[in-house]
Short mmCIF file of C-alpha atoms and ligand atoms in Angstrom, two decimals:
data_model
loop_
_atom_site.label_atom_id
_atom_site.label_comp_id
_atom_site.label_asym_id
_atom_site.label_seq_id
_atom_site.Cartn_x
_atom_site.Cartn_y
_atom_site.Cartn_z
CA UNK W 10 103.11 27.51 165.92
CA UNK W 11 105.08 30.70 165.10
CA UNK W 12 106.82 32.80 167.73
CA UNK W 13 108.06 36.38 167.76
CA UNK W 14 111.81 36.72 168.25
CA UNK W 15 112.89 40.10 169.59
CA UNK W 16 116.36 41.54 170.20
CA UNK W 17 116.99 44.96 171.66
CA UNK W 18 117.64 47.59 168.98
CA UNK W 19 117.50 50.92 170.80
CA UNK W 20 114.83 53.61 170.72
CA UNK W 21 111.90 53.23 168.31
CA UNK W 22 111.99 55.94 165.62
CA UNK W 23 109.88 56.62 162.57
CA UNK W 24 106.32 56.76 161.33
CA UNK W 25 103.55 54.17 160.98
CA UNK W 26 99.88 54.17 160.14
CA UNK W 27 97.16 52.77 162.34
CA UNK W 28 94.61 50.20 161.19
CA UNK W 29 90.85 50.28 161.62
CA UNK W 30 89.52 49.50 165.08
CA UNK W 31 88.94 45.82 165.82
CA UNK W 32 86.48 46.54 168.59
CA UNK W 33 84.43 48.84 166.32
CA UNK W 34 84.57 46.53 163.36
CA UNK W 35 83.22 43.50 165.26
CA UNK W 36 79.90 45.06 166.38
CA UNK W 37 79.52 46.90 163.07
CA UNK W 38 79.87 43.62 161.17
CA UNK W 39 77.21 42.15 163.48
CA UNK W 40 75.01 45.20 162.81
CA UNK W 41 74.96 44.43 159.09
CA UNK W 42 72.46 41.67 159.98
CA UNK W 43 69.91 44.43 160.63
CA UNK W 44 69.88 45.91 157.13
CA UNK W 45 67.57 44.93 154.30
CA UNK W 46 70.02 45.99 151.58
CA UNK W 47 73.81 45.53 151.20
CA UNK W 48 76.21 47.44 153.45
CA UNK W 49 79.69 48.47 152.40
CA UNK W 50 82.31 48.70 155.16
CA UNK W 51 85.83 50.03 154.70
CA UNK W 52 88.99 50.33 156.83
CA UNK W 53 88.49 46.86 158.31
CA UNK W 54 91.67 45.66 160.01
CA UNK W 55 93.23 42.48 158.63
CA UNK W 56 92.95 40.40 161.81
CA UNK W 57 91.96 36.89 162.83
CA UNK W 58 88.99 38.15 164.87
CA UNK W 59 87.59 39.91 161.80
CA UNK W 60 88.04 36.76 159.72
CA UNK W 61 86.18 34.84 162.43
CA UNK W 62 83.26 37.31 162.41
CA UNK W 63 83.08 37.14 158.59
CA UNK W 64 83.16 33.32 158.80
CA UNK W 65 80.31 33.47 161.30
CA UNK W 66 78.21 35.65 158.97
CA UNK W 67 79.00 33.34 156.04
CA UNK W 68 78.05 30.20 157.94
CA UNK W 69 74.62 31.74 158.56
CA UNK W 70 74.19 32.18 154.79
CA UNK W 71 74.99 35.91 154.68
CA UNK W 72 76.62 37.14 151.46
CA UNK W 73 80.13 38.49 152.18
CA UNK W 74 82.37 39.92 149.45
CA UNK W 75 85.82 41.11 150.54
CA UNK W 76 88.12 43.06 148.24
CA UNK W 77 91.90 43.16 148.41
CA UNK W 78 91.90 46.35 150.51
CA UNK W 79 89.76 44.74 153.22
CA UNK W 80 86.62 46.59 152.21
CA UNK W 81 83.65 44.34 152.49
CA UNK W 82 80.14 44.26 151.11
CA UNK W 83 77.63 42.38 153.21
CA UNK W 84 74.18 41.31 152.10
CA UNK W 85 72.32 39.94 155.11
CA UNK W 86 69.18 39.13 153.14
CA UNK W 87 70.52 35.69 152.24
CA UNK W 88 70.60 34.57 155.89
CA UNK W 89 69.17 31.07 156.22
CA UNK W 90 70.54 29.79 159.53
CA UNK W 91 70.10 31.62 162.83
CA UNK W 92 72.80 29.76 164.74
CA UNK W 93 76.21 30.96 165.91
CA UNK W 94 77.93 27.60 166.48
CA UNK W 95 80.22 26.68 169.34
CA UNK W 96 83.21 26.14 166.99
CA UNK W 97 83.28 29.85 166.12
CA UNK W 98 82.03 31.36 169.40
CA UNK W 99 84.69 29.50 171.40
CA UNK W 100 87.45 31.23 169.42
CA UNK W 101 85.92 34.70 169.84
CA UNK W 102 83.57 35.84 172.60
CA UNK W 103 82.47 38.85 170.55
CA UNK W 104 80.37 36.40 168.48
CA UNK W 105 77.69 37.07 171.12
CA UNK W 106 77.15 40.39 169.31
CA UNK W 107 75.05 38.68 166.63
CA UNK W 108 72.41 37.83 169.26
CA UNK W 109 70.69 41.25 169.46
CA UNK W 110 70.58 41.96 165.70
CA UNK W 111 69.36 38.45 164.72
CA UNK W 112 66.64 38.53 167.32
CA UNK W 113 65.54 42.05 166.37
CA UNK W 114 65.36 41.34 162.65
CA UNK W 115 64.23 37.71 162.54
CA UNK W 116 62.76 37.00 165.99
CA UNK W 117 65.06 34.04 166.50
CA UNK W 118 68.71 33.50 167.48
CA UNK W 119 70.70 30.52 168.76
CA UNK W 120 74.12 31.51 170.00
CA UNK W 121 76.56 29.21 171.70
CA UNK W 122 77.11 30.33 175.28
CA UNK W 123 80.51 32.04 175.43
CA UNK W 124 82.53 30.49 178.23
CA UNK W 125 85.01 32.19 180.49
CA UNK W 126 88.34 33.29 179.13
CA UNK W 127 91.85 33.89 180.36
CA UNK W 128 91.06 37.33 181.77
CA UNK W 129 88.02 36.33 183.80
CA UNK W 130 84.59 34.75 183.77
CA UNK W 131 83.00 37.49 181.60
CA UNK W 132 79.28 36.70 181.98
CA UNK W 133 76.59 37.88 179.52
CA UNK W 134 73.75 38.19 182.04
CA UNK W 135 73.20 41.90 181.31
CA UNK W 136 72.81 41.21 177.56
CA UNK W 137 70.21 38.52 178.30
CA UNK W 138 68.27 40.46 180.95
CA UNK W 139 68.02 43.47 178.63
CA UNK W 140 66.67 41.38 175.76
CA UNK W 141 64.13 39.78 178.10
CA UNK W 142 63.02 43.26 179.20
CA UNK W 143 62.37 43.92 175.49
CA UNK W 144 60.02 40.93 175.36
CA UNK W 145 62.34 38.12 174.24
CA UNK W 146 62.08 34.67 175.75
CA UNK W 147 65.46 33.16 176.45
CA UNK W 148 66.45 29.61 177.34
CA UNK W 149 69.88 28.18 177.82
CA UNK W 150 69.87 24.65 176.43
CA UNK W 151 72.80 22.32 175.70
CA UNK W 152 75.26 25.20 175.89
CA UNK W 153 73.23 27.43 173.55
CA UNK W 154 71.35 30.64 174.23
CA UNK W 155 68.03 30.16 172.44
CA UNK W 156 66.26 33.50 172.11
CA UNK W 157 62.84 34.04 170.53
CA UNK W 158 60.57 37.02 170.02
CA UNK W 159 56.92 36.83 169.11
CA UNK W 160 56.75 39.67 166.59
CA UNK W 161 58.94 42.76 167.01
CA UNK W 162 60.88 43.35 170.22
CA UNK W 163 59.30 46.04 172.41
CA UNK W 164 61.06 49.19 173.54
CA UNK W 165 61.95 49.17 177.26
CA UNK W 166 63.63 51.20 179.97
CA UNK W 167 66.81 49.31 180.84
CA UNK W 168 69.30 50.18 183.57
CA UNK W 169 72.49 48.17 183.20
CA UNK W 170 74.00 47.68 186.64
CA UNK W 171 77.57 47.37 185.30
CA UNK W 172 79.05 49.39 182.47
CA UNK W 173 79.40 46.83 179.69
CA UNK W 174 80.64 47.58 176.19
CA UNK W 175 79.30 44.40 174.57
CA UNK W 176 76.05 44.57 176.55
CA UNK W 177 75.41 48.16 175.46
CA UNK W 178 76.16 47.23 171.84
CA UNK W 179 73.92 44.15 171.80
CA UNK W 180 70.97 46.01 173.36
CA UNK W 181 71.48 49.04 171.12
CA UNK W 182 71.37 46.81 168.03
CA UNK W 183 68.23 45.11 169.32
CA UNK W 184 66.52 48.41 170.17
CA UNK W 185 66.95 50.09 166.78
CA UNK W 186 64.37 47.72 165.21
CA UNK W 187 62.16 47.36 168.30
CA UNK W 188 58.66 48.79 168.49
CA UNK W 189 58.65 52.07 170.41
CA UNK W 190 61.24 53.77 172.56
CA UNK W 191 64.13 52.13 174.43
CA UNK W 192 66.16 53.94 177.06
CA UNK W 193 69.53 52.39 177.91
CA UNK W 194 70.90 53.79 181.16
CA UNK W 195 74.46 53.46 182.44
CA UNK W 196 75.46 52.74 178.85
CA UNK W 197 79.12 52.34 177.92
CA UNK W 198 80.54 55.51 176.36
CA UNK W 199 83.53 53.86 174.68
CA UNK W 200 84.39 55.34 171.25
CA UNK W 201 83.65 51.93 169.71
CA UNK W 202 80.05 52.16 170.98
CA UNK W 203 79.86 55.63 169.40
CA UNK W 204 81.23 54.27 166.10
CA UNK W 205 78.58 51.54 166.11
CA UNK W 206 75.83 54.06 166.91
CA UNK W 207 77.01 56.33 164.07
CA UNK W 208 76.91 53.38 161.67
CA UNK W 209 73.39 52.48 162.82
CA UNK W 210 72.30 56.09 162.25
CA UNK W 211 73.78 55.90 158.73
CA UNK W 212 71.56 52.82 158.24
CA UNK W 213 68.50 54.85 159.27
CA UNK W 214 68.32 54.28 163.05
CA UNK W 215 67.08 56.99 165.42
CA UNK W 216 69.42 57.28 168.40
CA UNK W 217 69.81 60.21 170.79
CA UNK W 218 72.50 60.70 173.41
CA UNK W 219 75.30 59.08 171.40
CA UNK W 220 78.51 59.23 173.46
CA UNK W 221 76.62 59.69 176.75
CA UNK W 222 75.59 57.21 179.44
CA UNK W 223 71.91 57.44 178.42
CA UNK W 224 70.97 56.26 174.95
CA UNK W 225 67.43 56.91 173.76
CA UNK W 226 66.42 54.83 170.77
CA UNK W 227 63.22 55.23 168.80
CA UNK W 228 62.76 51.95 166.99
CA UNK W 229 62.23 52.04 163.22
CA UNK W 230 60.60 49.43 160.98
CA UNK W 231 63.53 48.90 158.67
CA UNK W 232 67.19 49.73 158.26
CA UNK W 233 68.96 49.88 154.93
CA UNK W 234 72.42 49.68 153.44
CA UNK W 235 75.05 52.39 153.73
CA UNK W 236 78.76 52.93 153.33
CA UNK W 237 80.67 53.12 156.60
CA UNK W 238 84.36 53.70 157.32
CA UNK W 239 85.60 52.12 160.58
CA UNK W 240 87.39 54.51 162.96
CA UNK W 241 91.10 54.06 163.80
CA UNK W 242 92.13 51.61 166.53
CA UNK W 243 92.85 53.59 169.71
CA UNK W 244 94.38 50.59 171.50
CA UNK W 245 96.76 49.84 168.64
CA UNK W 246 97.71 53.54 168.65
CA UNK W 247 98.29 53.51 172.41
CA UNK W 248 100.34 50.31 172.24
CA UNK W 249 102.86 51.79 169.76
CA UNK W 250 103.07 55.02 171.76
CA UNK W 251 103.87 53.08 174.95
CA UNK W 252 106.40 50.93 173.09
CA UNK W 253 108.12 54.13 171.92
CA UNK W 254 108.06 55.59 175.44
CA UNK W 255 109.53 52.42 176.98
CA UNK W 256 112.40 52.42 174.44
CA UNK W 257 113.03 56.19 174.95
CA UNK W 258 112.11 56.72 171.30
CA UNK W 259 110.44 59.26 169.06
CA UNK W 260 107.63 58.23 166.70
CA UNK W 261 104.80 59.67 164.66
CA UNK W 262 101.56 57.83 164.20
CA UNK W 263 99.21 58.72 161.37
CA UNK W 264 95.63 57.84 160.42
CA UNK W 265 94.63 57.93 164.07
CA UNK W 266 92.67 60.24 166.40
CA UNK W 267 93.88 61.99 169.52
CA UNK W 268 90.41 62.85 170.88
CA UNK W 269 89.71 59.21 171.80
CA UNK W 270 93.04 58.67 173.57
CA UNK W 271 93.00 61.43 176.14
CA UNK W 272 93.34 59.21 179.25
CA UNK W 273 96.31 57.41 177.69
CA UNK W 274 98.06 60.55 176.40
CA UNK W 275 97.81 62.19 179.84
CA UNK W 276 99.57 59.21 181.42
CA UNK W 277 102.27 59.25 178.73
CA UNK W 278 102.91 62.95 179.41
CA UNK W 279 103.15 62.13 183.11
CA UNK W 280 105.78 59.55 182.14
CA UNK W 281 107.80 62.34 180.52
CA UNK W 282 106.71 62.05 176.89
CA UNK W 283 106.44 65.15 174.71
CA UNK W 284 103.23 64.69 172.77
CA UNK W 285 102.03 66.66 169.78
CA UNK W 286 98.83 66.04 167.91
CA UNK W 287 97.09 67.01 164.70
CA UNK W 288 93.75 66.11 163.19
CA UNK W 289 94.81 62.57 162.25
CA UNK W 290 98.25 62.14 163.80
CA UNK W 291 100.03 61.90 167.15
CA UNK W 292 103.77 62.22 167.77
CA UNK W 293 105.64 61.18 170.89
CA UNK W 294 109.21 62.11 171.76
CA UNK W 295 111.01 60.93 174.92
CA UNK W 296 114.07 63.11 174.06
CA UNK W 297 116.17 60.05 174.88
CA UNK W 298 115.00 59.94 178.51
CA UNK W 299 113.95 56.95 180.58
CA UNK W 300 110.20 57.02 181.27
CA UNK W 301 109.03 57.96 184.77
CA UNK W 302 106.80 55.45 186.57
CA UNK W 303 103.08 56.29 186.42
CA UNK W 304 100.37 54.88 188.67
CA UNK W 305 96.97 54.17 187.21
CA UNK W 306 93.64 52.48 187.69
CA UNK W 307 91.49 51.10 184.89
CA UNK W 308 87.85 52.17 184.56
CA UNK W 309 85.22 52.58 181.82
CA UNK W 310 85.74 55.32 179.20
CA UNK W 311 86.71 58.15 179.38
CA UNK W 312 88.96 56.91 182.22
CA UNK W 313 92.02 54.75 181.67
CA UNK W 314 91.23 51.71 179.44
CA UNK W 315 91.76 48.16 180.69
CA UNK W 316 93.02 47.29 177.20
CA UNK W 317 96.08 49.56 177.80
CA UNK W 318 96.88 48.34 181.31
CA UNK W 319 99.30 45.53 180.39
CA UNK W 320 101.35 47.77 178.08
CA UNK W 321 101.77 50.43 180.81
CA UNK W 322 102.73 47.71 183.31
CA UNK W 323 105.57 46.71 180.94
CA UNK W 324 106.69 50.34 180.57
CA UNK W 325 106.57 50.85 184.34
CA UNK W 326 108.74 47.75 184.77
CA UNK W 327 111.67 49.69 183.23
CA UNK W 328 110.65 53.18 184.36
CA UNK W 329 112.34 55.38 186.94
CA UNK W 330 110.58 55.01 190.29
CA UNK W 331 107.75 52.95 191.71
CA UNK W 332 104.13 52.73 190.63
CA UNK W 333 100.91 50.89 191.25
CA UNK W 334 98.59 49.61 188.54
CA UNK W 335 95.08 48.63 189.59
CA UNK W 336 92.75 46.61 187.36
CA UNK W 337 89.06 47.14 188.12
CA UNK W 338 87.29 45.75 185.02
CA UNK W 339 88.46 42.14 184.76
CA UNK W 340 89.43 39.92 187.70
CA UNK W 341 92.39 38.11 186.17
CA UNK W 342 94.05 40.65 183.96
CA UNK W 343 97.44 41.06 185.61
CA UNK W 344 98.68 37.65 184.53
CA UNK W 345 101.46 39.11 182.39
CA UNK W 346 103.20 40.16 185.62
CA UNK W 347 104.61 36.66 186.21
CA UNK W 348 106.17 36.57 182.75
CA UNK W 349 107.58 40.11 183.20
CA UNK W 350 109.16 39.00 186.48
CA UNK W 351 110.77 36.07 184.65
CA UNK W 352 112.42 38.74 182.49
CA UNK W 353 113.83 40.47 185.57
CA UNK W 354 111.02 42.89 186.45
CA UNK W 355 110.31 43.68 190.09
CA UNK W 356 106.54 43.45 190.43
CA UNK W 357 104.45 42.10 193.27
CA UNK W 358 100.73 41.46 193.19
CA UNK W 359 98.33 42.53 195.91
CA UNK W 360 94.85 41.47 194.87
CA UNK W 361 94.02 43.40 191.72
CA UNK W 362 96.95 45.79 192.08
CA UNK W 363 100.47 45.39 190.72
CA UNK W 364 103.18 47.16 192.72
CA UNK W 365 106.05 47.88 190.40
CA UNK W 366 109.59 48.99 191.19
CA UNK W 367 111.26 50.06 187.97
CA UNK W 368 114.52 48.31 187.04
CA UNK W 369 117.25 49.63 184.67
CA UNK W 370 116.89 46.79 182.23
CA UNK W 371 115.12 43.49 181.62
CA UNK W 372 116.64 40.24 180.38
CA UNK W 373 115.34 38.40 177.33
CA UNK W 374 113.63 35.06 177.97
CA UNK W 375 111.17 32.68 176.35
CA UNK W 376 107.74 33.91 177.46
CA UNK W 377 104.15 33.16 176.61
CA UNK W 378 100.96 35.10 176.98
CA UNK W 379 97.41 34.07 177.62
CA UNK W 380 95.61 37.06 176.17
CA UNK W 381 95.88 39.69 173.50
CA UNK W 382 97.03 42.74 175.46
CA UNK W 383 99.29 40.68 177.74
CA UNK W 384 101.08 39.51 174.57
CA UNK W 385 101.58 43.13 173.54
CA UNK W 386 103.13 43.88 176.92
CA UNK W 387 105.62 41.03 176.46
CA UNK W 388 106.60 42.39 173.06
CA UNK W 389 107.24 45.81 174.65
CA UNK W 390 109.32 44.11 177.36
CA UNK W 391 111.27 42.27 174.66
CA UNK W 392 112.10 45.58 172.93
CA UNK W 393 113.85 46.89 176.06
CA UNK W 394 115.40 43.61 177.26
CA UNK W 395 119.02 42.56 176.84
CA UNK W 396 119.38 39.37 174.84
CA UNK W 397 116.70 37.48 172.97
CA UNK W 398 113.04 37.31 173.89
CA UNK W 399 110.85 34.65 172.28
CA UNK W 400 107.13 35.32 172.62
CA UNK W 401 105.07 32.15 172.28
CA UNK W 402 101.36 31.73 171.50
CA UNK W 403 101.29 34.73 169.22
CA UNK W 404 97.88 33.77 167.88
CA UNK W 405 96.67 36.04 170.67
CA UNK W 406 98.55 38.99 169.20
CA UNK W 407 97.33 38.20 165.68
CA UNK W 408 93.77 38.58 166.96
CA UNK W 409 94.32 42.28 167.61
CA UNK W 410 97.43 43.73 165.94
CA UNK W 411 97.69 43.96 162.16
CA UNK W 412 101.24 43.23 160.93
CA UNK W 413 102.79 43.95 164.32
CA UNK W 414 106.27 42.83 163.39
CA UNK W 415 106.26 44.79 160.10
CA UNK W 416 105.09 47.96 161.87
CA UNK W 417 107.70 47.59 164.61
CA UNK W 418 110.40 46.87 162.01
CA UNK W 419 109.47 50.14 160.29
CA UNK W 420 110.21 51.82 163.63
CA UNK W 421 113.65 50.17 163.77
CA UNK W 422 112.86 47.23 166.04
CA UNK W 423 114.68 43.93 165.70
CA UNK W 424 111.70 41.60 165.64
CA UNK W 425 110.75 38.72 163.41
CA UNK W 426 108.34 35.84 163.20
CA UNK W 427 110.05 32.49 163.49
CA UNK W 428 108.58 29.03 162.98
CA UNK W 429 108.52 26.78 166.02
C1 UD1 R 510 84.96 44.85 175.42
C2 UD1 R 510 86.20 44.81 174.55
C3 UD1 R 510 87.42 44.47 175.37
C4 UD1 R 510 87.55 45.43 176.56
C5 UD1 R 510 86.25 45.49 177.35
C6 UD1 R 510 86.27 46.56 178.44
C7 UD1 R 510 85.31 44.12 172.40
C8 UD1 R 510 85.21 43.06 171.37
N1 UD1 R 510 86.01 43.83 173.50
O1 UD1 R 510 84.78 43.54 175.93
O2 UD1 R 510 88.58 44.58 174.54
O3 UD1 R 510 88.59 44.99 177.41
O4 UD1 R 510 85.16 45.80 176.46
O5 UD1 R 510 86.55 47.81 177.89
O6 UD1 R 510 84.83 45.23 172.23
N2 UD1 R 510 79.91 42.00 182.58
C9 UD1 R 510 78.92 41.41 183.34
N3 UD1 R 510 77.77 40.99 182.73
C10 UD1 R 510 77.56 41.15 181.39
C11 UD1 R 510 78.56 41.78 180.63
C12 UD1 R 510 79.72 42.20 181.23
O7 UD1 R 510 79.08 41.25 184.55
O8 UD1 R 510 76.49 40.75 180.90
C13 UD1 R 510 81.17 42.47 183.22
C14 UD1 R 510 82.41 41.75 182.68
O9 UD1 R 510 82.63 40.51 183.32
C15 UD1 R 510 83.48 42.76 182.99
C16 UD1 R 510 82.77 44.11 182.81
O10 UD1 R 510 81.38 43.81 182.87
O11 UD1 R 510 83.89 42.64 184.33
C17 UD1 R 510 83.06 44.80 181.49
O12 UD1 R 510 82.92 43.89 180.43
P1 UD1 R 510 82.43 44.35 178.98
O13 UD1 R 510 82.52 45.84 178.88
O14 UD1 R 510 81.14 43.72 178.67
O15 UD1 R 510 83.56 43.72 178.05
P2 UD1 R 510 83.39 43.14 176.60
O16 UD1 R 510 82.30 43.83 175.87
O17 UD1 R 510 83.37 41.64 176.66
#
């Protein structure tokens, strides 16, 4: 298995472009199952998770045509198998997102039960309870969720007791073809949920309250094809900005959006970054200064995203001063701390809070990560460490970052992929 080899090369400098959002693309690909004519999707990121979702659609008989620029045409009419098998679901939990659309359109769905994962147990109870409230019958049998609906799903008033991105998306996709009105309360407001809702509207769905915590959906009888362009990836954007801040660099990021990164940009300014933004670009300049430590707590959008926590922890490890980073969304998402300490960081864990005392420099070491964003934090640590850092298990990083080493090389980093 390949590794990433990183040697310190000074501040990141230059310009890169951001790819389409993975976490928008996954539900939008699942939503194509709802349409009765082909859908054309562009700006898909070239990532393993996207390949897995396309493989899942294909194995159900769906027609998928990808062109060389990662635009894809999907014709869901050819579907002939309503099963999302264990082999695919185990590699990507987001496969659960086909449950709502399949059930809404065909009245049947068998989806392998997604297990826990490195960052916590991640149940799907809210997805299932919501679908039951819409009239579905659900059994869990031999590791599979077997959902059935006698005729169309029925609109319902659903209060989700935890803010869940995937749960909101699954229920939204089920509600757009249900009979009557569905009200989803305490809905996730993440930009990726908004992107999905906008795509559904382009397909003919009737949704009010997009971007708020209450979504009101008037079910329609059919949805049809459209052309949809996936929004830029805010977490990829944030990761490169933090990498630049940690290395005291100055970079410009294009094909992105500042309006969906507010919580992250505020923290970067607190760390001493000079940020400028335009319609589709963000620039960050540390003016050669060491970042200042920033304390933070993760929470649902628009607060600070859990998917940016690990990267800020790495920056804080080399920042001036002390900070605390509290994770409130997932129970086991500070695991990168042990690897950072092996590189010379001074971080202690108290429950779900990391207490970080910034050190001048880290030392390169062989490290390995157990999830996507933790891997990104180890790459950031490698960029500021003396000596060589070898990041193992980079299949995690390939799930969420398109061409990470090429993009970092364009910013002057000394990073390359090496065979084991
Ligand atoms: C999505 C993102 C992931 C991000 C997370 C939180 C995708 C593909 N992934 O994951 O990158 O870190 O949002 O922003 O978009 N929960 C329940 N019951 C449920 C569902 C969720 O208790 O039925 C809990 C989870 O265990 C977790 C919290 O709710 O503690 C939030 O999880 P959720 O928002 O559902 O995360 P995902 O959609 O899996």
